[in-house]
PDB file of C-alpha atoms in Angstrom:
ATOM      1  CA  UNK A   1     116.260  88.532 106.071  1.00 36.00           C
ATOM      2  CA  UNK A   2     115.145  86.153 103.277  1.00 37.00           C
ATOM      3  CA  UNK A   3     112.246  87.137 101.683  1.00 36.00           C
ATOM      4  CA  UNK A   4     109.082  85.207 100.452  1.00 39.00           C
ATOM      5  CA  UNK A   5     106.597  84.695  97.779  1.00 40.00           C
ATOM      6  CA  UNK A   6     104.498  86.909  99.643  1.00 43.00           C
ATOM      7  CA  UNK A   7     106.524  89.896 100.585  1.00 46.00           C
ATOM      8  CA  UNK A   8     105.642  92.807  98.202  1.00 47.00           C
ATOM      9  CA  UNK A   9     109.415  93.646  98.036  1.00 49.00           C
ATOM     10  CA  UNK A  10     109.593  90.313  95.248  1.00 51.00           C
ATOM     11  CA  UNK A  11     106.250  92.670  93.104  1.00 52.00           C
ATOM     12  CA  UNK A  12     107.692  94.567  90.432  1.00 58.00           C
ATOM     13  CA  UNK A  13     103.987  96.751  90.920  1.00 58.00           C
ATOM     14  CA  UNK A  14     104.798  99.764  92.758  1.00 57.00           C
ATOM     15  CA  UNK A  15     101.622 100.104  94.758  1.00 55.00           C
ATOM     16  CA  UNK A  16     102.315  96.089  96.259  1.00 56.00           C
ATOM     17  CA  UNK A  17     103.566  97.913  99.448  1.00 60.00           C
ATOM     18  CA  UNK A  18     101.015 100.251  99.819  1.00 57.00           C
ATOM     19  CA  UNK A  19      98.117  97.941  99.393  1.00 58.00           C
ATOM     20  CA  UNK A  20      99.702  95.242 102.099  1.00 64.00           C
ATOM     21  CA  UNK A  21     101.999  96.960 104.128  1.00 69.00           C
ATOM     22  CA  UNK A  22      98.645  97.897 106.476  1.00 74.00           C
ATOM     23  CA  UNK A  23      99.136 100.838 108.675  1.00 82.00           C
ATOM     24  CA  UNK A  24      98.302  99.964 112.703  1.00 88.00           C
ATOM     25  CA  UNK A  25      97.638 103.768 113.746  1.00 90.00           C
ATOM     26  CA  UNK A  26      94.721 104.426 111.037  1.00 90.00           C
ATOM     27  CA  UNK A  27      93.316 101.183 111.671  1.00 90.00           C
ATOM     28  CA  UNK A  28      92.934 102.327 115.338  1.00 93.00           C
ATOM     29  CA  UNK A  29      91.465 105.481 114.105  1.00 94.00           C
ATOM     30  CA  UNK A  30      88.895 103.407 111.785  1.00 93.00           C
ATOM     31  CA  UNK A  31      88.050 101.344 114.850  1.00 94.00           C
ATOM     32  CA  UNK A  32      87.589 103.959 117.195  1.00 95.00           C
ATOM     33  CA  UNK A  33      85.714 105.935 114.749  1.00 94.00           C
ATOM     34  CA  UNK A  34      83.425 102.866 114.383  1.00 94.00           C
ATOM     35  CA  UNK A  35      82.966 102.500 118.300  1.00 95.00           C
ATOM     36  CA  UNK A  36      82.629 105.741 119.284  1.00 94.00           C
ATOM     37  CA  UNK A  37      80.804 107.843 116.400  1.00 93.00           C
ATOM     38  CA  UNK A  38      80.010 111.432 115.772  1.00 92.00           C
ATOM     39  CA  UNK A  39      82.652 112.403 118.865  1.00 92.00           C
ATOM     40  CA  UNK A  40      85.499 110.845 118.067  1.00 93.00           C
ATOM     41  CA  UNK A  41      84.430 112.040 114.103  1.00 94.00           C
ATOM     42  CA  UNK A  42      84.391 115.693 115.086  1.00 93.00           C
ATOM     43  CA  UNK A  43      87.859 115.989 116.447  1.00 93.00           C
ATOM     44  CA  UNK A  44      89.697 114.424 114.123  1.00 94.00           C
ATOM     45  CA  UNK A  45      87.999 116.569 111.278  1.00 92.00           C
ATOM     46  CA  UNK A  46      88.900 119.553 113.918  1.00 92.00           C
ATOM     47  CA  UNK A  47      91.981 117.982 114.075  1.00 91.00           C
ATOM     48  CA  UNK A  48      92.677 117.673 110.496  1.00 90.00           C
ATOM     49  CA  UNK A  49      91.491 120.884 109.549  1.00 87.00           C
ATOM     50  CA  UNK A  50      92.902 123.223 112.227  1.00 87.00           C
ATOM     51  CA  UNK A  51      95.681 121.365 113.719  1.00 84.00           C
ATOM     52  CA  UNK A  52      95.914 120.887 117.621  1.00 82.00           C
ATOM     53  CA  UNK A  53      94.427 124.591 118.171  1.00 83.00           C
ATOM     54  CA  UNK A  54      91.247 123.082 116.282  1.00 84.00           C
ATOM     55  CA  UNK A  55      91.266 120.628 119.483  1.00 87.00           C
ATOM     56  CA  UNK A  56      90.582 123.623 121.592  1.00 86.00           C
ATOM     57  CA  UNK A  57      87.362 123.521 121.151  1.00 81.00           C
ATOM     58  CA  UNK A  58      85.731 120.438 121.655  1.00 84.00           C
ATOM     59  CA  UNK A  59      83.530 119.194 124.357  1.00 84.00           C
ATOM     60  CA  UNK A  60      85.808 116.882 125.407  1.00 88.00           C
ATOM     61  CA  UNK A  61      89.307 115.294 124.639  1.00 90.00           C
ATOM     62  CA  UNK A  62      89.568 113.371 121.447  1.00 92.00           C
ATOM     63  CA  UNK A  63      90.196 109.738 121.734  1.00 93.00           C
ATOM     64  CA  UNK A  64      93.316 108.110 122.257  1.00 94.00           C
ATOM     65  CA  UNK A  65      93.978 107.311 118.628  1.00 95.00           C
ATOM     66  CA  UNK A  66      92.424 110.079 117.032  1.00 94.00           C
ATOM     67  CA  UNK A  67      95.274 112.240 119.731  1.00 92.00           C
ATOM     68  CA  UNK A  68      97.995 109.758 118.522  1.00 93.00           C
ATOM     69  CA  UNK A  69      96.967 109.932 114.714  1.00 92.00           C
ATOM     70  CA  UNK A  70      97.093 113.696 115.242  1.00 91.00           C
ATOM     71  CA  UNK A  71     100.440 114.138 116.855  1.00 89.00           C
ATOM     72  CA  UNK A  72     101.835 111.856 114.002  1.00 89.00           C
ATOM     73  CA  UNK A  73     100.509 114.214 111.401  1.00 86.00           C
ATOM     74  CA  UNK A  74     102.185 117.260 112.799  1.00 83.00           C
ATOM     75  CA  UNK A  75     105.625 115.793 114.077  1.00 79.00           C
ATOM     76  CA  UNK A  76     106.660 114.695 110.822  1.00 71.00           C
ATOM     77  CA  UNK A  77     109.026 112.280 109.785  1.00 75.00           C
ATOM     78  CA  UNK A  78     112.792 112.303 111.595  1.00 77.00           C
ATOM     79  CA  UNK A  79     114.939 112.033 108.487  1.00 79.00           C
ATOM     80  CA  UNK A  80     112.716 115.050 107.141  1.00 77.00           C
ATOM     81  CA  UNK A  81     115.395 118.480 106.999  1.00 79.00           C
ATOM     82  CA  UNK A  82     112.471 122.009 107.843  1.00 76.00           C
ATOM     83  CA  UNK A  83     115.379 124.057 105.865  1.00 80.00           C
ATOM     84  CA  UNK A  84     115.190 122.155 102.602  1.00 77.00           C
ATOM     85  CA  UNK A  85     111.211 122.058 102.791  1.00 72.00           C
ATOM     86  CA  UNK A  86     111.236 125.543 103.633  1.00 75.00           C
ATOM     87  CA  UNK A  87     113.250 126.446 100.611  1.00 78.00           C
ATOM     88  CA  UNK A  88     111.383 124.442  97.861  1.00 75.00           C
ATOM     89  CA  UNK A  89     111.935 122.213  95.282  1.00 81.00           C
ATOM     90  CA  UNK A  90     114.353 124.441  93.284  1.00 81.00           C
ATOM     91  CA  UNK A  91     114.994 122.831  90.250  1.00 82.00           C
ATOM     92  CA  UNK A  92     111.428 121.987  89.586  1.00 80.00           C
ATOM     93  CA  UNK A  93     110.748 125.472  89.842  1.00 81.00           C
ATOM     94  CA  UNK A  94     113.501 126.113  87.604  1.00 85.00           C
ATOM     95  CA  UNK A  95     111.200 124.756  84.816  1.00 83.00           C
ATOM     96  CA  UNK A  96     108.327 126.977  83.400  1.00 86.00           C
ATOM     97  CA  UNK A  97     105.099 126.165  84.799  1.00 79.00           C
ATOM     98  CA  UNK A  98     103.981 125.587  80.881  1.00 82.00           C
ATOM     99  CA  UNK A  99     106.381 122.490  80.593  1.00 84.00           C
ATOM    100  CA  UNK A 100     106.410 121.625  84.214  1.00 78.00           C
ATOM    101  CA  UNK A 101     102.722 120.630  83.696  1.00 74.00           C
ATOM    102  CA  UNK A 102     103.096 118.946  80.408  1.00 78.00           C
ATOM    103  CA  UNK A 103     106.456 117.008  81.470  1.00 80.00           C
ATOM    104  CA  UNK A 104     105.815 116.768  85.340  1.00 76.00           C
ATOM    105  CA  UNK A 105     102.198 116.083  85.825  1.00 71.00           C
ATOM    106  CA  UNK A 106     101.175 114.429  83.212  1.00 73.00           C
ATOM    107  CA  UNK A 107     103.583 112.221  83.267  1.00 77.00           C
ATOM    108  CA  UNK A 108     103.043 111.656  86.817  1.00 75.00           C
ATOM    109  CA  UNK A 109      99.465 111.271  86.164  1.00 72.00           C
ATOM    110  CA  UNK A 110      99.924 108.505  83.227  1.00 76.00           C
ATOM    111  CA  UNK A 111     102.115 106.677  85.122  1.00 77.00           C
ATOM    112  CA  UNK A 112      99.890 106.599  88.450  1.00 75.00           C
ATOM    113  CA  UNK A 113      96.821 105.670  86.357  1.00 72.00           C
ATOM    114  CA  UNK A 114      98.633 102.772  84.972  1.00 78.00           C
ATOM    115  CA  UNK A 115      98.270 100.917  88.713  1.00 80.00           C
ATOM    116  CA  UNK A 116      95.381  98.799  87.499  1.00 83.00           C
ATOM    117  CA  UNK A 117      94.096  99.627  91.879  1.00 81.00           C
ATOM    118  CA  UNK A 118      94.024 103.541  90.804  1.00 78.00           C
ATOM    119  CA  UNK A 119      92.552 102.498  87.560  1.00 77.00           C
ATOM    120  CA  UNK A 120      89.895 100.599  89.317  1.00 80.00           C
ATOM    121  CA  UNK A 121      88.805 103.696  91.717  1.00 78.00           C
ATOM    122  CA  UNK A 122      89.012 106.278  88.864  1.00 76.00           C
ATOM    123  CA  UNK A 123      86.459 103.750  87.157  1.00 79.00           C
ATOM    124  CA  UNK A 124      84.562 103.372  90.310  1.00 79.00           C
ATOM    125  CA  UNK A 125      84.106 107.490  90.518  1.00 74.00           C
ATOM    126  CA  UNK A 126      82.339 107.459  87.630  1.00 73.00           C
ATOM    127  CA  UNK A 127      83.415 108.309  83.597  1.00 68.00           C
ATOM    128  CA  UNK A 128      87.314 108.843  84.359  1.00 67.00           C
ATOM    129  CA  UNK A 129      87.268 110.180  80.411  1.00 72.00           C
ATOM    130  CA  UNK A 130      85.257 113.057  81.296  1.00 76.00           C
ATOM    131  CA  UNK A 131      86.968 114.069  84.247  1.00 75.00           C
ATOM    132  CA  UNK A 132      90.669 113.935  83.070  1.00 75.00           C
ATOM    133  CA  UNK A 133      91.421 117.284  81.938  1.00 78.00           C
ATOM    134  CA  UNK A 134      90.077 119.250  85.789  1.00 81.00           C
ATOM    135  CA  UNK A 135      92.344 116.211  87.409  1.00 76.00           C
ATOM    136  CA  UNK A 136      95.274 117.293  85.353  1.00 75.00           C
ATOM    137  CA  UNK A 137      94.707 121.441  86.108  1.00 78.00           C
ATOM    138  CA  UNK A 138      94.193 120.312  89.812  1.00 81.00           C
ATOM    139  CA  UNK A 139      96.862 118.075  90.046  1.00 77.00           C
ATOM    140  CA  UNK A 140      99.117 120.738  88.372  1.00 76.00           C
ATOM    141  CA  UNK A 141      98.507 123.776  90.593  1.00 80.00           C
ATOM    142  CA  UNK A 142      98.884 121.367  93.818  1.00 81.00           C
ATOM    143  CA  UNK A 143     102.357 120.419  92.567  1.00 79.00           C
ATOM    144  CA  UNK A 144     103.511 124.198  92.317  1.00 79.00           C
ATOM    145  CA  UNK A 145     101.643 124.753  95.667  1.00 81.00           C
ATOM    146  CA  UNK A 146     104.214 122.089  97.302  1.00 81.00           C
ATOM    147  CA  UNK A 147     107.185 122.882  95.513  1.00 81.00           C
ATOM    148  CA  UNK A 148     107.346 126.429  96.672  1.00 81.00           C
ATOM    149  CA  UNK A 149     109.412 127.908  99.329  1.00 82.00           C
ATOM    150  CA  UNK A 150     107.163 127.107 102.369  1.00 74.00           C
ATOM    151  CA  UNK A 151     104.852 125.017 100.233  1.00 73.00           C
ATOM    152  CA  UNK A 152     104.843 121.876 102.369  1.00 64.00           C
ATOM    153  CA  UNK A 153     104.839 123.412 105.488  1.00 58.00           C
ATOM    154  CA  UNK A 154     101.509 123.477 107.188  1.00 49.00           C
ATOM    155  CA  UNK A 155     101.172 126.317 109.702  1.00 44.00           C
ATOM    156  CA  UNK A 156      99.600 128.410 107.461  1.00 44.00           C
ATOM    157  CA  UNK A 157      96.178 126.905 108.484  1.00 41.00           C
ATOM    158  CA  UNK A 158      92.689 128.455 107.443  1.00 42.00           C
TER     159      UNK A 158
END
């Protein structure tokens, strides 16, 4: 397949796919959303938050994409192995939490901040500066949340 000008494979900017890749099923949530309002609102934050059993309780059957976007979310990708998730990100954990923040997330953090898109939004929300140092202690304890054994599975609901 040749590629052209204007495929974001030729960007040396790592966010080029993201931003024009486009993603079908959420723009059929976004329309439906749009169309059908506060209904179609509730179930996928019941949907979101409590999985299909947070479904259960609706007036009615969520819309068609809101059920699709849903199903996506828990099936999970193919080439995805439950074993390795399950056991966690071993040699991350292998690393003291002390360093793993220093090294790990805030080098994570610099480099993701250096999209000028990100940089844009952080600007957007309002004195990035000021904000920096919670981002960087919430950022950490999420990354030793997920790299646990178990951490990225997601049937431990609220």
């Amino acid at each position: 397949m040749a590629m052209t000008a204007h495929d974001p494979r030729n960007s040396t900017d790592p966010w080029a796919t993201p931003r024009t890749c486009g993603d079908p099923l959420a723009d059929a949530v976004v329309a439906e959303l749009d169309r059908l309002g506060t209904p179609a609102r509730q179930a996928l934050d019941a949907g979101l938050r409590h999985g299909p059993a947070g479904l259960d309780g609706l007036d009615e059957p969520p819309p068609d994409a809101v059920a699709a976007l849903l199903e996506h979310l828990e099936s999970g990708p193919s080439r995805v192995d439950p074993l390795m998730l399950h056991r966690g990100d071993v040699v991350s954990l292998s690393v003291p939490p002390l360093w793993f923040g220093l090294c790990s997330i805030t080098s994570a953090l610099a480099y993701i901040s250096a999209s000028p898109d990100v940089a844009r939004l952080l600007t957007l929300a309002g004195r990035p500066a000021d904000t920096a140092s919670r981002r960087l202690v919430e950022t950490g304890v999420w990354a030793r949340q997920t790299i646990r054994p178990g951490g990225r599975e997601f049937d431990d609901r609220p």
